[in-house]
Coordinates of C-alpha atoms and ligand atoms in Angstrom, one line a residue:
M23 CA 8.8 -10.1 -1.7
N24 CA 8.3 -6.5 -0.2
E25 CA 5.1 -4.7 -0.9
F26 CA 5.4 -1.9 -3.4
S27 CA 3.2 0.3 -5.4
L28 CA 3.7 2.0 -8.8
L29 CA 3.6 5.6 -9.9
I30 CA 3.4 5.5 -13.7
K31 CA 4.0 8.3 -16.1
P32 CA 2.4 7.0 -19.4
A33 CA 3.0 10.3 -21.2
S34 CA 6.2 11.1 -19.3
A35 CA 6.3 14.9 -18.5
D36 CA 4.2 15.9 -21.4
C37 CA 1.3 18.1 -20.5
N38 CA -1.3 20.4 -22.1
L39 CA -0.7 22.9 -19.4
N40 CA 2.4 24.9 -18.5
C41 CA 2.0 25.5 -14.8
E42 CA 4.7 27.9 -13.5
Y43 CA 5.5 25.8 -10.5
C44 CA 5.5 22.4 -12.0
F45 CA 8.7 20.4 -11.0
Y46 CA 8.1 17.6 -13.5
L47 CA 7.8 19.5 -16.8
K48 CA 11.7 19.9 -17.0
K49 CA 12.0 16.0 -16.8
C50 CA 11.3 16.1 -20.6
E51 CA 15.1 16.9 -20.8
L52 CA 15.8 13.3 -19.7
Y53 CA 14.1 12.1 -23.0
P54 CA 15.1 14.7 -25.6
E55 CA 15.1 12.1 -28.3
R56 CA 11.3 12.4 -28.7
Q57 CA 9.0 15.4 -28.3
R58 CA 5.8 13.3 -27.8
H59 CA 6.3 10.6 -25.2
R60 CA 3.6 7.9 -25.0
M61 CA 3.9 4.5 -23.3
S62 CA 3.8 1.7 -26.0
D63 CA 1.5 -1.3 -25.8
D64 CA 4.6 -3.6 -25.2
V65 CA 5.8 -1.6 -22.3
L66 CA 2.3 -1.3 -20.8
E67 CA 1.7 -5.1 -21.1
R68 CA 5.1 -6.0 -19.7
L69 CA 4.4 -3.5 -16.8
V70 CA 1.0 -4.9 -15.9
Q71 CA 2.0 -8.6 -16.3
S72 CA 5.2 -8.4 -14.4
Y73 CA 3.7 -6.4 -11.5
M74 CA 0.7 -8.7 -11.2
E75 CA 3.0 -11.8 -11.1
T76 CA 4.5 -10.4 -7.8
S77 CA 2.6 -11.1 -4.7
Q78 CA 0.8 -8.0 -3.4
P79 CA -2.2 -7.4 -1.0
L80 CA -3.2 -4.6 -3.3
Y81 CA -1.9 -4.1 -6.8
S82 CA -1.6 -0.3 -6.7
F83 CA -1.3 1.6 -10.0
G84 CA -0.9 5.3 -9.7
W85 CA -1.2 7.1 -13.1
Q86 CA 0.4 10.5 -13.2
G87 CA 2.4 12.9 -15.3
G88 CA 2.9 15.4 -16.8
E89 CA -0.7 14.8 -17.7
P90 CA -1.8 11.0 -17.9
T91 CA -5.1 11.8 -19.6
L92 CA -3.1 12.8 -22.8
M93 CA -3.1 9.0 -23.4
G94 CA -6.9 9.0 -24.1
A95 CA -9.6 6.8 -22.9
E96 CA -8.5 3.9 -25.1
F97 CA -5.2 3.6 -23.1
F98 CA -7.0 3.2 -19.8
E99 CA -9.4 0.7 -21.4
K100 CA -6.3 -1.4 -22.3
V101 CA -5.0 -0.9 -18.8
V102 CA -8.2 -2.3 -17.2
S103 CA -8.3 -5.2 -19.7
L104 CA -4.7 -6.2 -19.0
Q105 CA -5.4 -6.0 -15.3
K106 CA -8.3 -8.4 -15.8
K107 CA -6.1 -10.7 -18.0
Y108 CA -3.2 -10.9 -15.5
G109 CA -5.0 -10.6 -12.2
K110 CA -5.3 -13.7 -10.2
S111 CA -8.7 -14.7 -8.7
G112 CA -9.3 -12.7 -5.6
S113 CA -6.6 -10.0 -6.4
S114 CA -7.4 -6.5 -5.3
V115 CA -6.5 -3.8 -7.8
G116 CA -6.5 -0.1 -7.1
N117 CA -6.1 2.6 -9.9
G118 CA -5.3 6.1 -8.8
L119 CA -5.1 9.0 -11.4
Q120 CA -3.7 12.4 -10.7
T121 CA -4.9 14.9 -13.4
N122 CA -5.4 18.6 -14.2
A123 CA -8.9 17.4 -15.3
T124 CA -8.9 19.6 -18.4
L125 CA -9.2 16.7 -20.8
I126 CA -11.7 14.6 -19.1
D127 CA -14.8 13.9 -21.2
D128 CA -17.8 11.7 -20.6
R129 CA -16.2 8.5 -22.2
M130 CA -13.2 8.8 -19.7
A131 CA -15.3 9.7 -16.8
Q132 CA -17.6 6.8 -17.4
L133 CA -14.6 4.4 -17.5
F134 CA -13.0 5.8 -14.3
G135 CA -16.4 5.5 -12.6
E136 CA -17.1 2.0 -13.7
Y137 CA -13.6 0.8 -12.5
H138 CA -13.4 2.8 -9.3
F139 CA -10.3 4.9 -10.2
L140 CA -9.4 7.1 -7.4
L141 CA -9.1 10.5 -9.0
G142 CA -7.1 13.5 -7.8
C143 CA -7.9 16.7 -9.7
S144 CA -5.6 19.7 -9.3
L145 CA -7.4 22.9 -8.4
D146 CA -5.7 25.5 -6.2
G147 CA -8.9 27.5 -5.3
P148 CA -11.2 30.0 -6.9
P149 CA -10.3 31.4 -10.3
H150 CA -8.3 34.4 -9.1
I151 CA -6.1 32.0 -7.1
H152 CA -6.0 28.9 -9.4
D153 CA -5.2 30.9 -12.6
L154 CA -2.2 32.7 -11.1
Y155 CA 0.2 29.8 -11.9
R156 CA -2.0 27.2 -13.6
R157 CA -2.0 28.3 -17.3
N158 CA -2.0 26.5 -20.6
L159 CA 0.8 26.5 -23.1
A160 CA -0.5 29.8 -24.6
G161 CA -0.5 31.4 -21.2
N162 CA -4.3 31.4 -20.8
P163 CA -6.0 30.5 -17.5
S164 CA -7.1 27.0 -17.0
Y165 CA -9.9 27.3 -14.4
D166 CA -12.8 27.0 -16.8
M167 CA -11.3 23.9 -18.5
V168 CA -10.8 22.2 -15.1
L169 CA -14.4 22.9 -14.2
K170 CA -15.5 21.4 -17.5
G171 CA -13.6 18.2 -16.8
I172 CA -15.1 18.1 -13.2
S173 CA -18.6 18.5 -14.6
A174 CA -18.0 15.3 -16.7
L175 CA -16.9 13.5 -13.5
K176 CA -20.0 14.8 -11.6
R177 CA -22.3 13.9 -14.5
N178 CA -21.0 10.3 -14.4
K179 CA -21.0 10.2 -10.6
V180 CA -17.2 9.7 -10.3
E181 CA -15.8 10.7 -6.9
F182 CA -12.6 12.6 -6.8
N183 CA -10.2 14.3 -4.5
V184 CA -9.2 17.9 -5.0
L185 CA -5.4 18.4 -4.9
V186 CA -4.4 21.9 -3.8
L187 CA -0.8 22.9 -4.4
V188 CA -0.1 25.4 -1.7
S189 CA 2.1 28.1 -3.2
Q190 CA 2.3 31.9 -2.9
A191 CA -1.0 32.1 -4.7
N192 CA -3.0 30.7 -1.8
V193 CA -0.8 30.1 1.3
K194 CA -2.2 33.2 3.0
H195 CA -5.8 32.3 2.0
A196 CA -6.5 29.0 3.7
K197 CA -9.9 29.9 4.8
E198 CA -10.9 31.2 1.4
V199 CA -9.7 28.1 -0.3
Y200 CA -11.3 25.7 2.2
D201 CA -14.7 27.6 2.1
Y202 CA -14.5 27.6 -1.7
L203 CA -14.0 23.8 -1.9
I204 CA -16.8 23.1 0.6
G205 CA -19.0 25.6 -1.3
Q206 CA -18.4 23.8 -4.5
G207 CA -19.3 20.4 -2.8
Y208 CA -15.8 19.1 -2.8
Y209 CA -15.3 17.0 0.4
F210 CA -12.0 15.2 -0.3
H211 CA -9.0 17.5 0.0
Q212 CA -5.3 17.0 -0.4
Y213 CA -2.9 20.0 0.4
I214 CA 0.6 19.8 -0.9
P215 CA 3.4 22.3 -0.1
C216 CA 5.1 23.9 -3.1
V217 CA 8.8 23.8 -1.9
E218 CA 11.0 24.4 -4.9
F219 CA 14.6 25.7 -5.0
D220 CA 17.0 26.8 -7.6
E221 CA 20.3 25.0 -8.0
K222 CA 22.0 27.1 -5.3
G223 CA 19.3 26.3 -2.8
N224 CA 17.4 29.6 -2.9
L225 CA 13.6 29.3 -2.6
L226 CA 11.8 30.0 -6.0
P227 CA 9.3 33.0 -5.9
F228 CA 6.2 30.9 -6.1
A229 CA 7.3 28.5 -3.3
I230 CA 6.5 28.8 0.4
T231 CA 8.4 28.8 3.6
G232 CA 8.1 26.5 6.6
E233 CA 6.5 29.1 8.7
E234 CA 3.9 29.8 6.0
W235 CA 3.2 26.0 5.6
G236 CA 2.7 25.7 9.4
D237 CA 0.3 28.6 9.4
F238 CA -1.7 27.4 6.5
L239 CA -2.1 23.9 7.9
C240 CA -3.3 25.4 11.3
D241 CA -5.8 27.6 9.5
I242 CA -7.2 24.6 7.6
Y243 CA -7.4 22.5 10.7
D244 CA -9.2 25.3 12.5
Q245 CA -11.9 25.3 9.7
W246 CA -12.1 21.6 9.7
Y247 CA -12.0 20.4 13.3
P248 CA -14.9 22.1 14.9
K249 CA -17.6 21.0 12.3
D250 CA -16.3 18.9 9.5
T251 CA -14.3 15.9 10.9
H252 CA -17.1 13.5 9.9
T253 CA -17.8 15.0 6.5
V254 CA -14.5 16.3 5.0
S255 CA -11.6 14.1 4.4
I256 CA -8.2 15.9 4.4
R257 CA -5.5 13.4 3.2
H258 CA -2.7 14.8 5.5
F259 CA -5.0 14.7 8.5
D260 CA -6.2 11.1 7.7
S261 CA -2.6 10.0 7.5
I262 CA -2.0 11.4 11.0
L263 CA -5.0 9.6 12.3
T264 CA -4.0 6.3 10.7
K265 CA -0.6 6.6 12.3
L266 CA -2.1 7.3 15.7
V267 CA -4.7 4.6 15.5
D268 CA -2.9 1.8 13.6
H269 CA 0.7 2.9 13.9
T270 CA 1.1 2.5 10.1
D271 CA 2.2 4.9 7.4
N272 CA -0.1 5.4 4.4
V273 CA 2.2 8.3 3.0
C274 CA 5.9 7.9 2.4
T275 CA 6.7 11.2 4.0
M276 CA 5.7 9.9 7.5
G277 CA 7.7 6.7 7.1
R278 CA 11.3 5.8 8.0
N279 CA 12.4 4.6 4.6
C280 CA 11.9 5.8 1.0
C281 CA 11.8 2.4 -0.6
Q282 CA 8.0 2.6 -0.8
Y283 CA 7.1 2.7 -4.5
F284 CA 8.7 2.8 -7.9
V285 CA 8.3 5.6 -10.6
V286 CA 7.8 4.0 -14.1
E287 CA 8.6 6.4 -17.0
Y288 CA 6.9 6.1 -20.4
N289 CA 9.6 3.8 -21.8
G290 CA 9.8 1.6 -18.7
D291 CA 12.7 3.3 -17.0
I292 CA 12.5 3.0 -13.2
Y293 CA 13.3 5.5 -10.5
P294 CA 12.8 5.4 -6.7
C295 CA 10.7 8.6 -6.2
D296 CA 8.7 11.2 -8.1
F297 CA 11.0 13.9 -6.8
F298 CA 14.2 12.0 -7.7
V299 CA 13.7 11.2 -11.4
E300 CA 17.3 11.8 -12.4
D301 CA 19.9 9.9 -14.3
P302 CA 22.1 8.9 -11.3
L303 CA 19.1 7.3 -9.6
K304 CA 17.8 5.4 -12.7
L305 CA 17.5 1.8 -11.4
G306 CA 16.9 0.1 -14.7
N307 CA 14.2 -0.6 -17.3
I308 CA 11.2 -2.9 -16.8
M309 CA 11.7 -4.5 -20.2
E310 CA 15.1 -5.8 -19.0
M311 CA 14.9 -6.3 -15.3
S312 CA 12.6 -8.1 -12.9
W313 CA 10.9 -6.4 -9.9
E314 CA 12.9 -8.6 -7.6
E315 CA 16.2 -7.2 -9.1
L316 CA 14.9 -3.6 -8.9
L317 CA 13.8 -4.1 -5.3
H318 CA 17.2 -5.4 -4.3
S319 CA 19.1 -2.7 -6.4
P320 CA 21.8 -1.3 -4.2
V321 CA 21.0 2.2 -5.5
Y322 CA 17.4 1.8 -4.5
R323 CA 18.2 0.5 -1.0
E324 CA 20.8 3.2 -0.4
F325 CA 18.3 5.8 -1.6
G326 CA 15.6 4.5 0.8
N327 CA 17.9 4.4 3.8
Q328 CA 18.6 8.0 3.7
K329 CA 15.2 8.9 5.1
S330 CA 16.1 7.9 8.6
K331 CA 19.5 9.7 8.5
W332 CA 17.8 12.7 9.9
N333 CA 19.2 15.6 11.8
K334 CA 20.3 15.3 15.4
L335 CA 17.5 17.7 16.4
C336 CA 15.0 15.1 15.0
E337 CA 16.3 12.5 17.5
Q338 CA 15.1 14.6 20.4
C339 CA 12.0 15.9 18.8
E340 CA 8.7 14.9 20.4
W341 CA 7.1 14.7 16.9
L342 CA 9.6 12.2 15.4
T343 CA 7.2 9.2 15.4
L344 CA 4.8 11.3 13.3
C345 CA 7.3 13.1 11.1
N346 CA 10.2 10.8 10.8
G347 CA 12.4 13.8 9.6
D348 CA 10.0 14.8 6.9
C349 CA 10.4 14.2 3.2
L350 CA 14.0 13.9 1.7
K351 CA 13.1 16.4 -0.9
H352 CA 12.8 19.1 1.8
R353 CA 16.3 18.1 3.2
V354 CA 18.7 17.6 0.3
Y355 CA 18.0 20.8 -1.7
G356 CA 20.9 23.0 -2.7
G357 CA 23.5 20.2 -2.2
H358 CA 22.6 19.5 1.5
Q359 CA 22.9 16.0 2.8
P360 CA 20.0 13.9 4.2
H361 CA 20.9 14.9 7.8
H362 CA 20.0 18.5 6.9
L363 CA 17.0 19.6 8.9
S364 CA 13.8 19.8 6.8
Y365 CA 13.1 23.3 5.3
L366 CA 9.6 22.9 6.7
C367 CA 10.6 21.9 10.2
S368 CA 9.6 25.1 12.0
G369 CA 6.1 25.0 10.4
L370 CA 5.7 21.3 11.1
K371 CA 6.3 21.8 14.8
V372 CA 3.8 24.7 15.0
F373 CA 1.2 22.5 13.3
F374 CA 1.8 19.4 15.5
N375 CA 1.7 21.5 18.6
H376 CA -1.5 23.2 17.6
T377 CA -3.4 20.1 16.6
Q378 CA -2.1 17.4 19.1
N379 CA -5.1 17.4 21.4
G380 CA -7.6 17.4 18.6
F381 CA -6.0 14.4 16.8
D382 CA -5.6 12.5 20.0
N383 CA -9.4 12.9 20.7
L384 CA -10.2 11.9 17.2
A385 CA -8.0 8.8 17.4
G386 CA -9.7 7.8 20.6
E387 CA -13.1 8.1 19.0
I388 CA -12.1 5.9 16.1
T389 CA -10.7 3.3 18.3
Q390 CA -13.8 3.2 20.4
K391 CA -16.0 3.0 17.3
R392 CA -14.0 0.2 16.0
R393 CA -14.4 -1.8 19.2
D394 CA -18.2 -1.2 19.2
E395 CA -18.4 -2.4 15.6
E396 CA -16.4 -5.5 16.4
Q397 CA -18.6 -6.2 19.3
Q398 CA -21.6 -5.8 17.0
A399 CA -20.1 -8.1 14.3
I400 CA -19.6 -10.8 16.9
T401 CA -23.3 -10.4 17.9
N402 CA -24.5 -10.4 14.3
P403 CA -22.0 -12.2 12.0
A404 CA -24.2 -11.5 8.9
D405 CA -23.1 -7.8 9.1
V406 CA -19.4 -8.6 8.6
P407 CA -18.4 -7.1 5.2
I408 CA -16.8 -9.3 2.6
N409 CA -14.0 -8.1 0.4
Q410 CA -15.1 -8.7 -3.1
G411 CA -11.5 -8.5 -4.6
R412 CA -11.8 -5.0 -6.3
V413 CA -11.6 -2.4 -3.6
G414 CA -14.1 0.5 -4.2
R415 CA -13.7 4.0 -2.7
N416 CA -16.4 3.4 -0.1
A417 CA -15.7 -0.2 0.7
P418 CA -14.1 -1.0 4.0
C419 CA -10.3 -0.7 3.8
P420 CA -8.8 -4.3 3.6
C421 CA -6.4 -3.4 6.4
G422 CA -9.3 -3.8 8.8
S423 CA -9.2 -0.3 10.3
G424 CA -12.9 0.2 9.9
L425 CA -12.3 3.3 7.8
K426 CA -13.4 3.6 4.2
Y427 CA -10.8 2.6 1.6
K428 CA -10.6 6.1 0.3
K429 CA -9.8 7.4 3.9
C430 CA -7.2 4.7 4.7
C431 CA -4.2 2.9 3.5
G432 CA -5.6 0.2 1.2
K433 CA -3.2 -2.4 2.7
T434 CA -4.1 -5.8 3.8
P435 CA -2.8 -6.7 7.2
Ligands
SF4_529 S1 11.8 11.4 -0.9 FE1 9.9 12.2 0.0 S2 8.3 11.7 -1.6 FE2 10.2 10.6 -2.1 S3 9.8 8.5 -1.2 FE3 11.0 9.8 0.2 S4 9.4 10.7 1.6 FE4 8.4 9.9 -0.3
SF4_530 S1 9.3 18.3 13.3 FE1 11.4 19.0 12.6 S2 12.8 18.2 14.3 FE2 10.8 17.2 14.5 S3 11.1 15.2 13.4 FE3 10.1 16.7 12.0 S4 11.8 17.6 10.9 FE4 12.7 16.6 12.7

């Protein structure tokens, strides 16, 4: 069976915030029959059991929303106990959770810490930047609420990534955002471009252009490369290094096919991608179908194959092996077909050109370090780390790259 991971929406698109640029809030329209969407115990158990009956090098559960912490700590306690119940001896289980952090209290933080959940907290920069679009249902700023949740994580020594959505609020302020995150002691960053269109394919006011994305990434790189390559992890940059060193993709956007994971909605409905949760692409429901059937669904296969139907210009592009035509979401907007050139292409090229030498040097360093460590392990076998089953953030990645799990793909070779 093919490897796959899960992106689960236990509270569907429900959220306690109402961020202006959120693309998922409107997905509530898919399930208008209920105002409050919560995954039932039956769906949760079926989900965990059926997934853990498949053969995977790492059982990868990604909890997302909307806001997954609306489910409360009790839900995640059930998750962990079901994973223990259905996990075979020696199985590796990874839980990731993407959150706005505003509802995290000590009980939740303690649980996430104890079970090594990989947390991603959305924070777009200092208050005057963050609060521009990230507001609650009453229209009030959310920055202080986020910091309160992050304090609970810190008190309980839970590591987390900061996820920065790059929108018109911060795209011209890369250095300010980067310095702010470092000043706060946040060393794991993820930068995501906000690229949203109306139905006619016009860019929405808060979204960014390809040129802006390229300039932003170059500015972040220029802050990071001279001094922080060993202390600050930037997901996008780590993925480039993984690609250069191991020739594998640890993010779907850099791959050749979009059959990489499944989205599981609160009621067990399955879709192929977070950005394509829509009726025509509903693959089935986990209460009625097996993962084998879902994997072989013609709709899923056809969806996945679109990724490599890229533009003719991509064929001749020197960055094709790194970019693979970019994410479908940036190609099929406004009724365009998959062979439409990525909306971000111009910026991606600027970024790849600007950073090529630096990434090549870093890739060389990693390869050399790995060789040295292998040599040392042969000399002293007692130093070889043993995978204890559950992969912690700081444990060596099971793929054997020599990188920490949190900085690598989490896959077993
Ligand atoms: S459409 Fe984009 S986000 Fe979705 S699976 Fe493909 S590359 Fe990934
Ligand atoms: S940089 Fe542009 S042309 Fe090159 S592969 Fe990516 S999308 Fe295609």
